[in-house]
Amino acid sequence: MTLILGLETSCDETACAIVQDGRKLVAQSVKTQALIHQTFGGVIPEVAARHHLEAINEVIDDVLHQSKIDKKDLTAIACTNGPGFVGALLVGLSAAKAIAWSWSKPLIAVDHLFAHVCANYIDTTLEPPFLCLLVSGGHTQLVHFCDYQTATILGQTLDDAVGEAYDKVARMLGLGYPGGPAIDNLARGGNPDAFALPEGNVDQFDFSYSGLKTAVLRTIEKLEKNIDKNNNPDNLPLADLAASFQKAANQILVKKTLQAAKQLDLSTVVLAGGVAANSDLRKRFSELSEVKVFMPPLKYCTDNAVMVAACAHFMNTNAQMDISVYSRQKRKNR
Ligand code: KG4
Ligand code: ZN
């Protein structure tokens, strides 16, 4: 049996969790900075790092207290060391190193994207091989997991990540940060067929979201020109715009995932990353009959430490202290 304590500080959530055998949550604690960064319309890395520093001990203490687990019974300490904001990552990694050293535990560094995928192992019987659609604020990738440790990236975005497109379109529509959940909510009351927007179809299993983003901007400009001077410019059909954007953004994700699954003869498809919380995307995937679909519960879609602790269980790495952080994805294949 393994009992792993994981830490996550790559962006704007300070999180700690203990997970048993990579599948069962024992305890978790998350402190989100979303409200702090809302004022700036996005995450300010330096501000994020300072808040991680204030919150890291609190979330660790909280998890130890909730779980009532004696630290001597922990198998290892896990921590995200990239990709993410360097200052933010350093807070988590330094805390993990300090705990691992003082409690004489092995330290396991975990890739943030790999961890998102592992959120799907919690409370399920999911086993590789499978195809994963990884959709977050910084990445949009189709990844083939042939076993627990080996992943091959089949395709990825050539420009904006889909989560980034959600955030940027939300800003154009005057919605707050983070934009994804705001668009998701607004789109519920909108007509997805109100505006025909390009889905950005590029070669094979790659994606492109810059064209869709620009098309939304041009549509807004055109609508604003047509609004009579006496009318309130706030009368833009925001819900229809949100729903039409969401449809175009999500449709291509489902289409390419199915194409890749068919080409690789994979019968299991897994959703991961913050955008996996999108209700329309979840509905589209849950309606698929050609493949078996796994998606994490909403609470494990966005950044958390449960996925980090789970990931460390399934990794086959030698624990080491001599590790640092990295801001961008390290290599094409893991
Ligand atoms: O995985 P994540 O928490 O952080 C990164 O690793 O990037 O993903 C954050 C992204 C943001 O772009 C956010 O707008 C998006 O996930 N997101 C959503 C939803 N919830 C979060 N996008 C669409 N619909 C949602 N419900
Ligand atoms: Zn993430």
PDB file of N, CA, C and O and ligand atoms in Angstrom, residues 112 116 136-138 163-164 166-167 178-181 184 273-275 277-279 301-303, ligand 1:
ATOM      1  N   HIS A 112       2.933  18.423 -14.282  1.00  0.00           N
ATOM      2  CA  HIS A 112       1.572  18.917 -14.045  1.00  0.00           C
ATOM      3  C   HIS A 112       0.550  18.326 -15.028  1.00  0.00           C
ATOM      4  O   HIS A 112      -0.582  18.010 -14.658  1.00  0.00           O
ATOM      5  N   HIS A 116      -2.737  15.893 -14.354  1.00  0.00           N
ATOM      6  CA  HIS A 116      -4.138  16.114 -14.764  1.00  0.00           C
ATOM      7  C   HIS A 116      -4.773  14.819 -15.263  1.00  0.00           C
ATOM      8  O   HIS A 116      -5.917  14.510 -14.947  1.00  0.00           O
ATOM      9  N   SER A 136      -6.355  22.368 -21.074  1.00  0.00           N
ATOM     10  CA  SER A 136      -6.186  23.232 -19.901  1.00  0.00           C
ATOM     11  C   SER A 136      -5.972  24.674 -20.356  1.00  0.00           C
ATOM     12  O   SER A 136      -6.154  25.005 -21.524  1.00  0.00           O
ATOM     13  N   GLY A 137      -5.548  25.510 -19.399  1.00  0.00           N
ATOM     14  CA  GLY A 137      -5.308  26.915 -19.725  1.00  0.00           C
ATOM     15  C   GLY A 137      -4.072  27.098 -20.588  1.00  0.00           C
ATOM     16  O   GLY A 137      -3.950  28.076 -21.318  1.00  0.00           O
ATOM     17  N   GLY A 138      -3.142  26.144 -20.523  1.00  0.00           N
ATOM     18  CA  GLY A 138      -1.892  26.289 -21.270  1.00  0.00           C
ATOM     19  C   GLY A 138      -1.680  25.243 -22.353  1.00  0.00           C
ATOM     20  O   GLY A 138      -0.762  25.375 -23.158  1.00  0.00           O
ATOM     21  N   GLY A 163      -8.291  26.504 -23.337  1.00  0.00           N
ATOM     22  CA  GLY A 163      -8.646  27.244 -22.116  1.00  0.00           C
ATOM     23  C   GLY A 163      -8.298  28.727 -22.239  1.00  0.00           C
ATOM     24  O   GLY A 163      -9.036  29.601 -21.768  1.00  0.00           O
ATOM     25  N   GLU A 164      -7.170  28.978 -22.906  1.00  0.00           N
ATOM     26  CA  GLU A 164      -6.725  30.353 -23.144  1.00  0.00           C
ATOM     27  C   GLU A 164      -7.746  31.063 -24.047  1.00  0.00           C
ATOM     28  O   GLU A 164      -8.083  32.232 -23.825  1.00  0.00           O
ATOM     29  N   TYR A 166     -10.937  30.340 -24.279  1.00  0.00           N
ATOM     30  CA  TYR A 166     -12.111  30.613 -23.425  1.00  0.00           C
ATOM     31  C   TYR A 166     -11.870  31.887 -22.616  1.00  0.00           C
ATOM     32  O   TYR A 166     -12.739  32.750 -22.509  1.00  0.00           O
ATOM     33  N   ASP A 167     -10.671  32.011 -22.016  1.00  0.00           N
ATOM     34  CA  ASP A 167     -10.373  33.169 -21.163  1.00  0.00           C
ATOM     35  C   ASP A 167     -10.347  34.468 -21.973  1.00  0.00           C
ATOM     36  O   ASP A 167     -10.855  35.500 -21.535  1.00  0.00           O
ATOM     37  N   PRO A 178     -11.715  33.564 -13.859  1.00  0.00           N
ATOM     38  CA  PRO A 178     -11.385  32.871 -15.091  1.00  0.00           C
ATOM     39  C   PRO A 178     -12.571  32.807 -16.051  1.00  0.00           C
ATOM     40  O   PRO A 178     -13.733  32.679 -15.624  1.00  0.00           O
ATOM     41  N   GLY A 179     -12.266  32.896 -17.335  1.00  0.00           N
ATOM     42  CA  GLY A 179     -13.322  33.057 -18.339  1.00  0.00           C
ATOM     43  C   GLY A 179     -14.092  31.797 -18.654  1.00  0.00           C
ATOM     44  O   GLY A 179     -15.271  31.872 -19.009  1.00  0.00           O
ATOM     45  N   GLY A 180     -13.436  30.627 -18.530  1.00  0.00           N
ATOM     46  CA  GLY A 180     -14.094  29.376 -18.915  1.00  0.00           C
ATOM     47  C   GLY A 180     -15.425  29.148 -18.212  1.00  0.00           C
ATOM     48  O   GLY A 180     -16.460  28.995 -18.875  1.00  0.00           O
ATOM     49  N   PRO A 181     -15.429  29.163 -16.863  1.00  0.00           N
ATOM     50  CA  PRO A 181     -16.692  28.927 -16.168  1.00  0.00           C
ATOM     51  C   PRO A 181     -17.746  30.003 -16.501  1.00  0.00           C
ATOM     52  O   PRO A 181     -18.939  29.710 -16.581  1.00  0.00           O
ATOM     53  N   ASP A 184     -19.210  29.151 -19.867  1.00  0.00           N
ATOM     54  CA  ASP A 184     -20.009  27.935 -19.664  1.00  0.00           C
ATOM     55  C   ASP A 184     -21.405  28.314 -19.115  1.00  0.00           C
ATOM     56  O   ASP A 184     -22.441  27.892 -19.650  1.00  0.00           O
ATOM     57  N   GLY A 273      -7.858  18.033 -17.493  1.00  0.00           N
ATOM     58  CA  GLY A 273      -7.517  19.460 -17.522  1.00  0.00           C
ATOM     59  C   GLY A 273      -8.709  20.337 -17.178  1.00  0.00           C
ATOM     60  O   GLY A 273      -9.851  19.867 -17.140  1.00  0.00           O
ATOM     61  N   GLY A 274      -8.439  21.613 -16.934  1.00  0.00           N
ATOM     62  CA  GLY A 274      -9.472  22.542 -16.481  1.00  0.00           C
ATOM     63  C   GLY A 274     -10.693  22.624 -17.378  1.00  0.00           C
ATOM     64  O   GLY A 274     -11.831  22.717 -16.899  1.00  0.00           O
ATOM     65  N   VAL A 275     -10.481  22.558 -18.694  1.00  0.00           N
ATOM     66  CA  VAL A 275     -11.606  22.695 -19.629  1.00  0.00           C
ATOM     67  C   VAL A 275     -12.492  21.436 -19.612  1.00  0.00           C
ATOM     68  O   VAL A 275     -13.634  21.464 -20.071  1.00  0.00           O
ATOM     69  N   ALA A 277     -13.958  20.567 -17.250  1.00  0.00           N
ATOM     70  CA  ALA A 277     -15.088  20.952 -16.386  1.00  0.00           C
ATOM     71  C   ALA A 277     -16.229  21.555 -17.205  1.00  0.00           C
ATOM     72  O   ALA A 277     -17.331  21.764 -16.685  1.00  0.00           O
ATOM     73  N   ASN A 278     -15.986  21.825 -18.478  1.00  0.00           N
ATOM     74  CA  ASN A 278     -17.008  22.503 -19.296  1.00  0.00           C
ATOM     75  C   ASN A 278     -18.229  21.598 -19.507  1.00  0.00           C
ATOM     76  O   ASN A 278     -18.102  20.475 -20.007  1.00  0.00           O
ATOM     77  N   SER A 279     -19.411  22.110 -19.172  1.00  0.00           N
ATOM     78  CA  SER A 279     -20.604  21.253 -19.185  1.00  0.00           C
ATOM     79  C   SER A 279     -20.966  20.792 -20.594  1.00  0.00           C
ATOM     80  O   SER A 279     -21.392  19.655 -20.788  1.00  0.00           O
ATOM     81  N   CYS A 301     -11.023  18.470 -11.965  1.00  0.00           N
ATOM     82  CA  CYS A 301     -10.668  18.929 -13.322  1.00  0.00           C
ATOM     83  C   CYS A 301      -9.653  20.059 -13.244  1.00  0.00           C
ATOM     84  O   CYS A 301      -8.617  20.032 -13.903  1.00  0.00           O
ATOM     85  N   THR A 302      -9.945  21.069 -12.443  1.00  0.00           N
ATOM     86  CA  THR A 302      -9.009  22.193 -12.319  1.00  0.00           C
ATOM     87  C   THR A 302      -7.896  21.801 -11.334  1.00  0.00           C
ATOM     88  O   THR A 302      -7.941  20.737 -10.724  1.00  0.00           O
ATOM     89  N   ASP A 303      -6.904  22.680 -11.185  1.00  0.00           N
ATOM     90  CA  ASP A 303      -5.696  22.312 -10.444  1.00  0.00           C
ATOM     91  C   ASP A 303      -5.986  21.867  -9.000  1.00  0.00           C
ATOM     92  O   ASP A 303      -6.734  22.528  -8.283  1.00  0.00           O
TER      93      ASP A 303
HETATM   94  O1  KG4 B   1      -6.018  22.894 -15.669  1.00  0.00           O
HETATM   95  P1  KG4 B   1      -6.265  24.276 -15.212  1.00  0.00           P
HETATM   96  O2  KG4 B   1      -6.947  24.491 -13.895  1.00  0.00           O
HETATM   97  O3  KG4 B   1      -4.926  25.093 -15.192  1.00  0.00           O
HETATM   98  C1  KG4 B   1      -3.917  24.880 -16.121  1.00  0.00           C
HETATM   99  O4  KG4 B   1      -3.161  23.901 -15.921  1.00  0.00           O
HETATM  100  O5  KG4 B   1      -3.896  25.631 -17.110  1.00  0.00           O
HETATM  101  O6  KG4 B   1      -7.115  24.955 -16.362  1.00  0.00           O
HETATM  102  C2  KG4 B   1      -7.521  26.283 -16.293  1.00  0.00           C
HETATM  103  C3  KG4 B   1      -8.337  26.591 -17.533  1.00  0.00           C
HETATM  104  C4  KG4 B   1      -8.693  28.059 -17.649  1.00  0.00           C
HETATM  105  O7  KG4 B   1      -8.390  28.506 -18.955  1.00  0.00           O
HETATM  106  C5  KG4 B   1     -10.194  28.067 -17.380  1.00  0.00           C
HETATM  107  O8  KG4 B   1     -10.873  29.117 -18.026  1.00  0.00           O
HETATM  108  C6  KG4 B   1     -10.601  26.715 -17.934  1.00  0.00           C
HETATM  109  O9  KG4 B   1      -9.572  25.844 -17.537  1.00  0.00           O
HETATM  110  N1  KG4 B   1     -11.890  26.262 -17.389  1.00  0.00           N
HETATM  111  C7  KG4 B   1     -12.998  26.095 -18.146  1.00  0.00           C
HETATM  112  C8  KG4 B   1     -14.032  25.734 -17.248  1.00  0.00           C
HETATM  113  N2  KG4 B   1     -13.505  25.674 -15.982  1.00  0.00           N
HETATM  114  C9  KG4 B   1     -12.185  25.997 -16.087  1.00  0.00           C
HETATM  115  N3  KG4 B   1     -13.190  26.251 -19.470  1.00  0.00           N
HETATM  116  C10 KG4 B   1     -14.431  26.031 -19.940  1.00  0.00           C
HETATM  117  N4  KG4 B   1     -15.475  25.708 -19.141  1.00  0.00           N
HETATM  118  C11 KG4 B   1     -15.326  25.528 -17.812  1.00  0.00           C
HETATM  119  N5  KG4 B   1     -16.372  25.186 -17.050  1.00  0.00           N
END
